[in-house]
Coordinates of C-alpha atoms and ligand atoms in Angstrom, one line a residue:
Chain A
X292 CA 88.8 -30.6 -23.7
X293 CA 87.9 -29.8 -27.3
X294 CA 87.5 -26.6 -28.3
X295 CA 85.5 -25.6 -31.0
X296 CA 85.6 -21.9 -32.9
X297 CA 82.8 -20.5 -35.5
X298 CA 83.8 -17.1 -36.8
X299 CA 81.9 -14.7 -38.3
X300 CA 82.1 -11.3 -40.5
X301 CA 79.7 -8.8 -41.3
X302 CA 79.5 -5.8 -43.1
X303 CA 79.8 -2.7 -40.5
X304 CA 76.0 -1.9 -41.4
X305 CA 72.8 -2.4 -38.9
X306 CA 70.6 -4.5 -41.2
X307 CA 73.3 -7.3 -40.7
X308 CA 72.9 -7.6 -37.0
X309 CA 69.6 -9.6 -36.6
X310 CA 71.8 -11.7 -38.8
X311 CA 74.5 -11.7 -36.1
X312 CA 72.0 -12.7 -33.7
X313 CA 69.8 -15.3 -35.3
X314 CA 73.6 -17.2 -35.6
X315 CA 74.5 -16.5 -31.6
X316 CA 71.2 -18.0 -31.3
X317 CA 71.7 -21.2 -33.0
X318 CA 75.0 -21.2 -31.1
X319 CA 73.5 -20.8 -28.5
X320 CA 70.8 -23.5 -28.9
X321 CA 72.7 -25.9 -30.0
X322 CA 74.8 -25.5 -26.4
X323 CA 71.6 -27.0 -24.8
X324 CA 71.7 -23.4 -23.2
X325 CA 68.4 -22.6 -21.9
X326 CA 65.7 -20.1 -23.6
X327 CA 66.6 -17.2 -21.1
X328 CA 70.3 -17.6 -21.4
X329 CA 70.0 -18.1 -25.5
X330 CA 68.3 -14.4 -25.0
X331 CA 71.1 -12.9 -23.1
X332 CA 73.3 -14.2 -25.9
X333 CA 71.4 -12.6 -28.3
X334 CA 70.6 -9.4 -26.8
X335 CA 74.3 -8.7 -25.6
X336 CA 75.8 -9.8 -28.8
X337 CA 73.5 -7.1 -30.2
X338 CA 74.5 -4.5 -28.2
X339 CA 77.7 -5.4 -29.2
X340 CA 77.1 -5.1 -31.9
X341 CA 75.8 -1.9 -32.2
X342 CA 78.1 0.0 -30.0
X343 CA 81.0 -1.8 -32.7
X344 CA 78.9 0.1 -35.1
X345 CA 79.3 3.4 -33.8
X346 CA 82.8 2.9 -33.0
X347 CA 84.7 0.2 -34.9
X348 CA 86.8 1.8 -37.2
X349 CA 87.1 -1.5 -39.5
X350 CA 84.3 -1.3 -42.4
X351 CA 83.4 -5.3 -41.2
X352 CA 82.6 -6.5 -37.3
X353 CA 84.4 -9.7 -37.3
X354 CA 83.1 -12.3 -34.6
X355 CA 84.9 -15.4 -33.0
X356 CA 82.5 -17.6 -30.8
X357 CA 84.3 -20.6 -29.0
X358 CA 82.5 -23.2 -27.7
X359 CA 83.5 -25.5 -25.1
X360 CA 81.8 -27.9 -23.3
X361 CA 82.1 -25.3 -19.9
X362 CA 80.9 -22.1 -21.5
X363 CA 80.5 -20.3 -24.6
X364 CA 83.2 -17.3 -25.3
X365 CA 81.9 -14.4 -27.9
X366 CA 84.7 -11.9 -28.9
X367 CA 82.9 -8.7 -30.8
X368 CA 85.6 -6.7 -33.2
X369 CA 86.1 -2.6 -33.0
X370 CA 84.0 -2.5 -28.9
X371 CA 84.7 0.6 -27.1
X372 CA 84.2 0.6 -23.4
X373 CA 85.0 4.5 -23.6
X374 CA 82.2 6.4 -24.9
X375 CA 83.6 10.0 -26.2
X376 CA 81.8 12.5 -23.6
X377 CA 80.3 14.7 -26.8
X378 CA 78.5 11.7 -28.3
X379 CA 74.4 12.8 -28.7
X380 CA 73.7 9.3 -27.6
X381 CA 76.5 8.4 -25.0
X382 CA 73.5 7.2 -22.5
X383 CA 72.3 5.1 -24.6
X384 CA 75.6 3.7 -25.8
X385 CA 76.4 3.1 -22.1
X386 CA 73.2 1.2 -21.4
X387 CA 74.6 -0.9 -24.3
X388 CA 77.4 -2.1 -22.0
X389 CA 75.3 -1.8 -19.0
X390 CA 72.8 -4.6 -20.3
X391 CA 76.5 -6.6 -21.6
X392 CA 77.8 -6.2 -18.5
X393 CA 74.3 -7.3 -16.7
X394 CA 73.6 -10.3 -19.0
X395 CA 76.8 -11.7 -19.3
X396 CA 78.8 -13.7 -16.8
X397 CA 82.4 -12.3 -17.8
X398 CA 82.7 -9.3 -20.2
X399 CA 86.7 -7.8 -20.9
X400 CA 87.8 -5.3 -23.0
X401 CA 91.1 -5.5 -24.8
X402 CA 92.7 -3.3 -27.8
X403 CA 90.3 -5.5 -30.2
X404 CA 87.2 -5.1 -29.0
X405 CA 85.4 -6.9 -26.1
X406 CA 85.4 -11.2 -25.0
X407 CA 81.9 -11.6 -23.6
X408 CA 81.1 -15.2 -21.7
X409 CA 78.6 -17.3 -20.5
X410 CA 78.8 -20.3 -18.5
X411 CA 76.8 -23.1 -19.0
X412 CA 75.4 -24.6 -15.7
X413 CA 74.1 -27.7 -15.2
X414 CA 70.5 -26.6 -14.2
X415 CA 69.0 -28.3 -11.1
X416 CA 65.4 -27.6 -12.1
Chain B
X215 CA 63.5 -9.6 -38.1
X216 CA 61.4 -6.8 -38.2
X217 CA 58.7 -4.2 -37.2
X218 CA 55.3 -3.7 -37.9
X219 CA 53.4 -1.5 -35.6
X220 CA 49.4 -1.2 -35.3
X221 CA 48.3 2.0 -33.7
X222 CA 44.4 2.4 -32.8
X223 CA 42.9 5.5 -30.9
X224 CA 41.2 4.7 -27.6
X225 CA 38.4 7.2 -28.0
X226 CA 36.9 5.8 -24.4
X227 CA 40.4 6.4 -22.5
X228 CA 41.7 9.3 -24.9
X229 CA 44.9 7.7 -25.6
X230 CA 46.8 6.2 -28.1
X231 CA 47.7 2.7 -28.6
X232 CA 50.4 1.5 -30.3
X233 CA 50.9 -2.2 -30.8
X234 CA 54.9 -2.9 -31.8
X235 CA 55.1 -6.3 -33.4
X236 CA 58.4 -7.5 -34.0
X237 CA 61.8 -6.5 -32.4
X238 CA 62.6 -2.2 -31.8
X239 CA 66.5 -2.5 -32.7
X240 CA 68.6 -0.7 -34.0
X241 CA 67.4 -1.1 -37.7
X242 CA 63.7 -0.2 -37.1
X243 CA 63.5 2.2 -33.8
X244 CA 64.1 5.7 -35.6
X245 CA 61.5 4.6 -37.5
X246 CA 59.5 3.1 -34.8
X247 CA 59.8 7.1 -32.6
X248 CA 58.9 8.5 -36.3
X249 CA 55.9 6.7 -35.9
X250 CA 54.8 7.4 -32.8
X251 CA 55.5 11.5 -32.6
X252 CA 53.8 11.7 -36.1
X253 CA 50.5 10.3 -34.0
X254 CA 51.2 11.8 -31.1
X255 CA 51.7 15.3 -32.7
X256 CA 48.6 15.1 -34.8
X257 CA 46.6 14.9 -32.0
X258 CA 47.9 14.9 -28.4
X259 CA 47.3 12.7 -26.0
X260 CA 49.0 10.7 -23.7
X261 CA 50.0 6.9 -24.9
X262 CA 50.1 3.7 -24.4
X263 CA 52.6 1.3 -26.1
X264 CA 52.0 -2.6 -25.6
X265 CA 54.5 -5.3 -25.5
X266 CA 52.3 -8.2 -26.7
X267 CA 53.8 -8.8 -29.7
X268 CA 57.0 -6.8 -28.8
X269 CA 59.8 -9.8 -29.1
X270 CA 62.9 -8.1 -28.8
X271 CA 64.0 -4.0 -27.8
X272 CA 67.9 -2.9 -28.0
X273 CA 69.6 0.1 -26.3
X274 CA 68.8 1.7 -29.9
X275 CA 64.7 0.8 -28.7
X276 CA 65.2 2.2 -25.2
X277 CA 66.7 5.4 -26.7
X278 CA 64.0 5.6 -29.1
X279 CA 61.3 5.4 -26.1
X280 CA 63.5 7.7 -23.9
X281 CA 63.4 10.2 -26.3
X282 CA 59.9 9.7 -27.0
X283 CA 58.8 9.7 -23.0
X284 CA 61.2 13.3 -23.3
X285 CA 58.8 15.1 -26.2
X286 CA 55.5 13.9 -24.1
X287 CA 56.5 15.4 -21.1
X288 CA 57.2 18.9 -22.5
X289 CA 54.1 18.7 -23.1
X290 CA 52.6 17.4 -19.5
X291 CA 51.2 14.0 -21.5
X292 CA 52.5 10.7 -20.0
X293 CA 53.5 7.2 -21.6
X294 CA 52.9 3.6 -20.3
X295 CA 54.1 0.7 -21.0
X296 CA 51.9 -2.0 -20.4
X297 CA 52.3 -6.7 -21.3
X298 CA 55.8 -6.3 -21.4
X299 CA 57.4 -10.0 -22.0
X300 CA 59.8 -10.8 -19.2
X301 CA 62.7 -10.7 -21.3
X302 CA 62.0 -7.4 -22.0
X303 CA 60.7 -6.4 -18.6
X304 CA 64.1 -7.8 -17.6
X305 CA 66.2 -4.9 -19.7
X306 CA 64.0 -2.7 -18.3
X307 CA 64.9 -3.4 -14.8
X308 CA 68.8 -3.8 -15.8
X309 CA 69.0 -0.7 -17.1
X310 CA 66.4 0.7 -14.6
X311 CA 64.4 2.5 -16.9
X312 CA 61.4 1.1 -15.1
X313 CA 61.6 3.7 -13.2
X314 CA 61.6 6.5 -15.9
X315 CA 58.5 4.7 -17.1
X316 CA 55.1 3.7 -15.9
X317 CA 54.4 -0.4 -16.5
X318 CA 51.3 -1.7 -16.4
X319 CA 49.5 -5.2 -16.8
X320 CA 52.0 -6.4 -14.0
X321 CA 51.4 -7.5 -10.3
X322 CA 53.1 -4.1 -9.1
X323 CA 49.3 -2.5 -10.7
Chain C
X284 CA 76.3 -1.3 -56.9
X285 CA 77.3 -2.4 -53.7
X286 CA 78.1 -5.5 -52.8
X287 CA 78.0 -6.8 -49.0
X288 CA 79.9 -10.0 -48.0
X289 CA 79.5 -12.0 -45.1
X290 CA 82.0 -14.9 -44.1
X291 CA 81.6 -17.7 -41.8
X292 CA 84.0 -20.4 -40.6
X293 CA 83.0 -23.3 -38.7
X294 CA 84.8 -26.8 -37.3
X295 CA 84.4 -29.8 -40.4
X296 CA 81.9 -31.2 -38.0
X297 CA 78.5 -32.3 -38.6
X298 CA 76.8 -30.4 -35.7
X299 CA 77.9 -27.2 -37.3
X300 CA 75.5 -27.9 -40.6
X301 CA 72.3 -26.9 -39.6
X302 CA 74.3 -23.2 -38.0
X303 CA 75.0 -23.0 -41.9
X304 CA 71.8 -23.6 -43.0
X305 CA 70.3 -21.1 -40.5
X306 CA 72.7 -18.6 -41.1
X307 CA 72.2 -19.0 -45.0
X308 CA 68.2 -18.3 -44.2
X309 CA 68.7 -15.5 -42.5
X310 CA 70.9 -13.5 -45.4
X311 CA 68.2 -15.3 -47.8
X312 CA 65.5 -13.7 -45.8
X313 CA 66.7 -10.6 -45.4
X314 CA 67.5 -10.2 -49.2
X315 CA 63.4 -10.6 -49.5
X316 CA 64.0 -14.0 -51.4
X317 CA 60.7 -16.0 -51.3
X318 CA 60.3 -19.4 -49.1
X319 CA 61.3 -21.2 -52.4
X320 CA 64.1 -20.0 -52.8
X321 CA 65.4 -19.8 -49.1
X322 CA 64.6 -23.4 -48.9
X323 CA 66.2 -24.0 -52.3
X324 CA 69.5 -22.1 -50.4
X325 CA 69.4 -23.6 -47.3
X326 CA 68.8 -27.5 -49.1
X327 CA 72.2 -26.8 -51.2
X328 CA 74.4 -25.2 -49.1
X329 CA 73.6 -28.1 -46.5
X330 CA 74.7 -30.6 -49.4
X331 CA 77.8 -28.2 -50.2
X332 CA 78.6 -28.6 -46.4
X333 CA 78.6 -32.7 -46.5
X334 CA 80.7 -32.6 -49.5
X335 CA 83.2 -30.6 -47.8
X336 CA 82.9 -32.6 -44.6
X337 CA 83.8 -35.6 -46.4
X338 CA 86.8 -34.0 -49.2
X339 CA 88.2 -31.2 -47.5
X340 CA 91.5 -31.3 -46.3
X341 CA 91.3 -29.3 -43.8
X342 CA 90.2 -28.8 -40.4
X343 CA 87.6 -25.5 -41.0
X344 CA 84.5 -25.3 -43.9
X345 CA 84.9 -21.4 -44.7
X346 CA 81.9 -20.1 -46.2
X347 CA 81.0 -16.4 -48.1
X348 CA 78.3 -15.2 -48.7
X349 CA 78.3 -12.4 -51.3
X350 CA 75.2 -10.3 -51.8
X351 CA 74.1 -7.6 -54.5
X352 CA 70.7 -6.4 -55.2
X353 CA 70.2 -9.1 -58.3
X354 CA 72.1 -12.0 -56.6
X355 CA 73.4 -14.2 -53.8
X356 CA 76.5 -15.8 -54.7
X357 CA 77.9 -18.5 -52.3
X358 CA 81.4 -20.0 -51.9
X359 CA 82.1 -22.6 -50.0
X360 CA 85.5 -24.1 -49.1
X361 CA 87.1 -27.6 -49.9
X362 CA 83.9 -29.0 -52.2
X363 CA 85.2 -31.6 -54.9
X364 CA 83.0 -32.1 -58.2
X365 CA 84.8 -35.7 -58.2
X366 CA 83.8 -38.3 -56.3
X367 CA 86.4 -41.0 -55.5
X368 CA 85.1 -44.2 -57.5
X369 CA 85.8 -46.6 -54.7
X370 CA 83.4 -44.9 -52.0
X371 CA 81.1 -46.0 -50.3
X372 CA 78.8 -43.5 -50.7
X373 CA 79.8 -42.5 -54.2
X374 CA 76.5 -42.6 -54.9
X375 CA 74.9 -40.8 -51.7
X376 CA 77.7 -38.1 -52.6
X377 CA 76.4 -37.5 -56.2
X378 CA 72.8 -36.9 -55.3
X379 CA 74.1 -34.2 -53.0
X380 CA 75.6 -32.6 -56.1
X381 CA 73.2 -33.0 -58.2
X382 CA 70.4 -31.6 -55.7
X383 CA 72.9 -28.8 -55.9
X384 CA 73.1 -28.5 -59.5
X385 CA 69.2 -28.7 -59.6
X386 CA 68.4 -25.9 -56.6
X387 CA 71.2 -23.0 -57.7
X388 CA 71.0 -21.1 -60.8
X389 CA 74.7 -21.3 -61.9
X390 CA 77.4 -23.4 -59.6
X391 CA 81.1 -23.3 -60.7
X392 CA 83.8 -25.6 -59.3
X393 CA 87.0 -24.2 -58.7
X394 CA 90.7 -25.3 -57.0
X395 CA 89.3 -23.6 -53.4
X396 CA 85.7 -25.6 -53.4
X397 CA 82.6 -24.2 -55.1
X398 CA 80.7 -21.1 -56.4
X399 CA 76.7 -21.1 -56.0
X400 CA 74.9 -18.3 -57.4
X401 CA 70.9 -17.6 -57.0
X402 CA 69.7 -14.8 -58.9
X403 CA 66.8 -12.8 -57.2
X404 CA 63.8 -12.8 -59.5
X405 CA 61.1 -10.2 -59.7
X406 CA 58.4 -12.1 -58.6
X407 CA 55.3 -11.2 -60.8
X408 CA 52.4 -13.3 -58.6
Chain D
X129 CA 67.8 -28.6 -35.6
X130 CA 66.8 -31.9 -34.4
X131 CA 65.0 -35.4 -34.7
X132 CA 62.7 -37.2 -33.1
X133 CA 60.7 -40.3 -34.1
X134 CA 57.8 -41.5 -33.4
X135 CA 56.8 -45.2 -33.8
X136 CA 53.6 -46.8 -33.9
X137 CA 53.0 -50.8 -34.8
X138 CA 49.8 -50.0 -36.9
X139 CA 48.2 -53.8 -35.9
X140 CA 45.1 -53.3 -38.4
X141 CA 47.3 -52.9 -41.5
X142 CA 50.2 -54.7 -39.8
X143 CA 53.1 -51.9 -40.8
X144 CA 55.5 -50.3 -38.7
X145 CA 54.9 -46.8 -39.0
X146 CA 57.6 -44.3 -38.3
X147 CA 56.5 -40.3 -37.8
X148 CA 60.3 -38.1 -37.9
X149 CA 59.8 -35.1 -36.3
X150 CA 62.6 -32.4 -37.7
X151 CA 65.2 -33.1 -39.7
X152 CA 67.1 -36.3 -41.1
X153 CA 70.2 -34.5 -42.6
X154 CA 74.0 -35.7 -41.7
X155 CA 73.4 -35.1 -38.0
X156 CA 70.7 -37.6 -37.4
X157 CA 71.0 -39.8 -40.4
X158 CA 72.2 -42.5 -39.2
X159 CA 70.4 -43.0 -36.0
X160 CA 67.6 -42.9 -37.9
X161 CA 68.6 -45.7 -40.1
X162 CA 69.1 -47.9 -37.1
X163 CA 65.8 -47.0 -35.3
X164 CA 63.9 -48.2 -38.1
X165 CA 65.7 -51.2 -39.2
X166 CA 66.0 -52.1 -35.6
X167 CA 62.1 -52.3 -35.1
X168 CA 61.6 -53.6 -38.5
X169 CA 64.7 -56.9 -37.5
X170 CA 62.1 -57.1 -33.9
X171 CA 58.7 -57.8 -36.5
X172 CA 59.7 -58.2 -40.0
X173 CA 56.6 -55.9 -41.5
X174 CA 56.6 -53.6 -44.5
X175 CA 56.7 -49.6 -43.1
X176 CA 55.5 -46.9 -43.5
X177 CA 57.2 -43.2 -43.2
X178 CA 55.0 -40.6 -42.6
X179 CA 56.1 -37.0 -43.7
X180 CA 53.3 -35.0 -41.9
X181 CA 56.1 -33.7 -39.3
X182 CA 59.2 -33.9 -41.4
X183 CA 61.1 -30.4 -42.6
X184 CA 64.0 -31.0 -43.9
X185 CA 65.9 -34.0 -45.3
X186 CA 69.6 -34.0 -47.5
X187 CA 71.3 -36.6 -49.0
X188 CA 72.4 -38.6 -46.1
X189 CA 69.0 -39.1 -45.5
X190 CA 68.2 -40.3 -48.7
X191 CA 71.2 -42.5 -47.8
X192 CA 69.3 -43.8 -45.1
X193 CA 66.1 -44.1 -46.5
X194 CA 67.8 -46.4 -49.7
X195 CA 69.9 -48.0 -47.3
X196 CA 66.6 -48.9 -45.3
X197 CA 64.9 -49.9 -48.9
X198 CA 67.3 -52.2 -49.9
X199 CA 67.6 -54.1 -46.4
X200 CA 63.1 -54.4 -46.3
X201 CA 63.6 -55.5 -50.4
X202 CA 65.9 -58.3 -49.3
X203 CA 63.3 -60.0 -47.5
X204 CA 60.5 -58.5 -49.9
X205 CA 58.8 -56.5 -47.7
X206 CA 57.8 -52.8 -48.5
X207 CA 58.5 -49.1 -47.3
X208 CA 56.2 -46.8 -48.3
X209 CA 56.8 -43.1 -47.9
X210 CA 53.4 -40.9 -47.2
X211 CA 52.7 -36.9 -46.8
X212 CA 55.5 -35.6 -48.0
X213 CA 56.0 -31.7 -47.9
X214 CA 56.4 -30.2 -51.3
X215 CA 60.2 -28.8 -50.7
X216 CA 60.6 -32.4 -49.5
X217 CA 58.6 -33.9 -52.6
X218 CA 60.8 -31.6 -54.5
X219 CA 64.2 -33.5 -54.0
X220 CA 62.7 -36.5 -54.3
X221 CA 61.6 -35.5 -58.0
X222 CA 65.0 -34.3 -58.4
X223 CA 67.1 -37.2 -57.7
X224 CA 64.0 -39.3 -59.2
X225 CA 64.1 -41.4 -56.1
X226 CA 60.4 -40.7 -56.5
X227 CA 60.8 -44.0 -59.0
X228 CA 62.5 -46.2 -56.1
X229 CA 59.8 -45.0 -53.4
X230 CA 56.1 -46.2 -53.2
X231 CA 54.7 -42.3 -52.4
X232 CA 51.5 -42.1 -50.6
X233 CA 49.3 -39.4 -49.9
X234 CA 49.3 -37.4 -53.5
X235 CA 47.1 -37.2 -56.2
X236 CA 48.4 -39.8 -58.1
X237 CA 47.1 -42.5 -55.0
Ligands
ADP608 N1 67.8 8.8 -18.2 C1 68.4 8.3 -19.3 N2 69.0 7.1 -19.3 C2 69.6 6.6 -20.4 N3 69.7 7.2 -21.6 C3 69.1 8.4 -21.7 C4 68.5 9.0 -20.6 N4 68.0 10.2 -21.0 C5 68.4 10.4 -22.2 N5 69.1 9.3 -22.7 C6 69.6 9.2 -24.1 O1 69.3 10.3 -24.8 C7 68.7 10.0 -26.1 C8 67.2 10.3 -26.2 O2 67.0 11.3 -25.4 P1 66.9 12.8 -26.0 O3 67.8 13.7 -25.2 O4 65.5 13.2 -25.9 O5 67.5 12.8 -27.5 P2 66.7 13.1 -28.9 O6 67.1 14.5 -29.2 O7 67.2 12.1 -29.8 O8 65.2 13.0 -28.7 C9 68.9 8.5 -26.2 O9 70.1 8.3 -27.0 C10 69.1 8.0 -24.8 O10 70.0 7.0 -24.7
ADP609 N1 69.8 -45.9 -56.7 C1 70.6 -45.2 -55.9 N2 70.6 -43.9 -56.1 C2 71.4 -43.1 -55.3 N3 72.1 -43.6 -54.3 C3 72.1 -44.9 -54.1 C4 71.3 -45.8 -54.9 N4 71.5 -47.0 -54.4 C5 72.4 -46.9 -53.4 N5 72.8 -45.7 -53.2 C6 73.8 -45.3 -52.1 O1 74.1 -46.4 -51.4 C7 74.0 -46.1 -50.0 C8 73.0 -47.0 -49.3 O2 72.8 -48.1 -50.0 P1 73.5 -49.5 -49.6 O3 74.2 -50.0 -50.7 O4 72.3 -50.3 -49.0 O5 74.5 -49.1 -48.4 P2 74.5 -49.6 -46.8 O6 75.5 -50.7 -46.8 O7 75.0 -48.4 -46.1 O8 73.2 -50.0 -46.4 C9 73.8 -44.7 -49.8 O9 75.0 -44.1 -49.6 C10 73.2 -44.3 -51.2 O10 73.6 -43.1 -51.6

């Protein structure tokens, strides 16, 4: 089965994630996902996002989505599952992963960052 | 990509109304809680914050309303959330936050 | 003055073209360009894209996206200036350069593909 | 991100009259090309493409649309290309395919 891979880079700075997810979107859309699993994308690649923001130690978030015909596989650079227990907004960093971990169908972590993955199902509507 | 927020005084129901269009993320909710305490401080009341046009909220949204829900209740004033979109309803129940809030304009009012 | 880079790879597949061109609207947008000018980005990066598609060697289009406050410069990978003379769409091929050369404010051909620059414009309206 | 076309035997004027809804760019190109020539080979007619609907076209499509041109000229029938959006206009004035086109729907009708 073919698999394809779109990568993408940003600079480590909020403004760029709507960016990051108008692009999981049209990933996502072009899938034939539906309209509530194109917002799961979206919202957990932002929180993502944003907790590789706090965290990352790189200056850039890189992004590797592959695509397959079975699922969609999004792996976020500089993700901590471990949220420092002095952080002002650790609660809201861990309903960041909450939501991930909600949304998504497979979420790991690894020394990189975090592999996030939705299936696509074959809707019986 | 953005937020624009339309606030209007209730004089009838002594409230304020805020009207988020756009998405409360993590580049616009500091300055979406700015917004709101700045009203809310000026003249306090409790407040109402409607999802209409609300497309899109973050954890970075959720912190800003938590923290905003926090400063009202020092005071004894109380905030609803009322048309949530089901997308965002849903984060709301994930996280369950609904219960930390009080939702209106659903079945459950 | 700081300059924020962005960097996208995607498979040398048709599909992937219209990702580009939404990704490309989205920096456009965010750097306040007018709908002109996005469209004007969007119409030539598509064209850079099918050139590629057809005269790169290999396997990925790479794409960066370099933005300052007075410009947008993008590169993208394995573009050729010259078009085989025996081609079939020889022709076809040179319209998408020249929309190219019309839409962009400077474009510079190079061994790795091409440079397209778009100056941001004080709009006095 | 996407095309669809809509056809409509116009029996009054006796055209074909294609509507593309979305985008004729390298993904859709080609089908394109072979929906119209294949209704234009069923009732040899001139056509007409209407622009109303259509967002977006690059080069393949002008490909497409020449290809089309030359196959209709062949047998001296017409295509006639009406409603054009202005960033669509726009490329056509670049690549002065506005010279090989009858275009419809402007001031200069
Ligand atoms: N019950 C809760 N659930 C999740 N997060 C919470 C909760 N209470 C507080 N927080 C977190 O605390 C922050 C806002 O609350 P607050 O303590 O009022 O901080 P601030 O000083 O910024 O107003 C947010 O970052 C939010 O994530
Ligand atoms: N006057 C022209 N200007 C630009 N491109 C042209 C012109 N005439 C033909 N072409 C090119 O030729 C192709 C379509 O024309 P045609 O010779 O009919 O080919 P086909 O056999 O595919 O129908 C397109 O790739 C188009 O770019």
């Amino acid at each position: 089965m073919n698999k394809d891979i779109v990568k993408l880079q940003i600079p480590k700075e909020p403004s760029y994630i709507s960016l990051v997810r108008l692009t999981a979107s049209g990933i996502a859309y072009s899938m034939a996902l539906n309209i509530d699993e194109i917002e799961d994308i979206k919202v957990s690649i932002g929180e993502a996002c944003i907790n590789s923001l706090n965290f990352s130690e790189e200056d850039e978030i890189s992004l590797t989505f592959i695509i397959d015909e079975e699922k969609l596989s999004i792996t976020v650079s500089g993700v901590k599952e471990n949220i420092p227990e002095e952080l002002d907004e650790k609660r809201e960093r861990e309903l960041g992963l909450l939501i991930i971990k909600s949304l998504m169908d497979e979420v790991v972590f690894n020394e990189k960052g975090i592999e996030m993955i939705k299936y696509i199902e074959d809707d019986i509507q | 990509m953005s937020l624009l927020v339309e606030v209007i005084f209730d004089e009838k129901e002594n409230k304020w109304m805020f009207f988020p269009k756009g998405e409360i993320d993590i580049y616009t909710s500091s300055k979406f809680k700015e917004e709101v305490l700045n009203h809310f401080n000026s003249n306090q009341t409790d407040i109402i914050i409607d999802g209409t046009h609300l497309n899109y909220i973050d954890s970075t949204g959720l912190g800003a309303l938590i923290s905003i829900l926090k400063k009202l209740r020092e005071k004894d004033f109380k905030i609803y959330l009322s048309n949530l979109k089901t997308n965002i309803r849903k984060i709301f129940d994930i996280t369950e936050l609904d219960k930390l809030f009080i939702i209106r304009g659903e079945d459950s009012e």
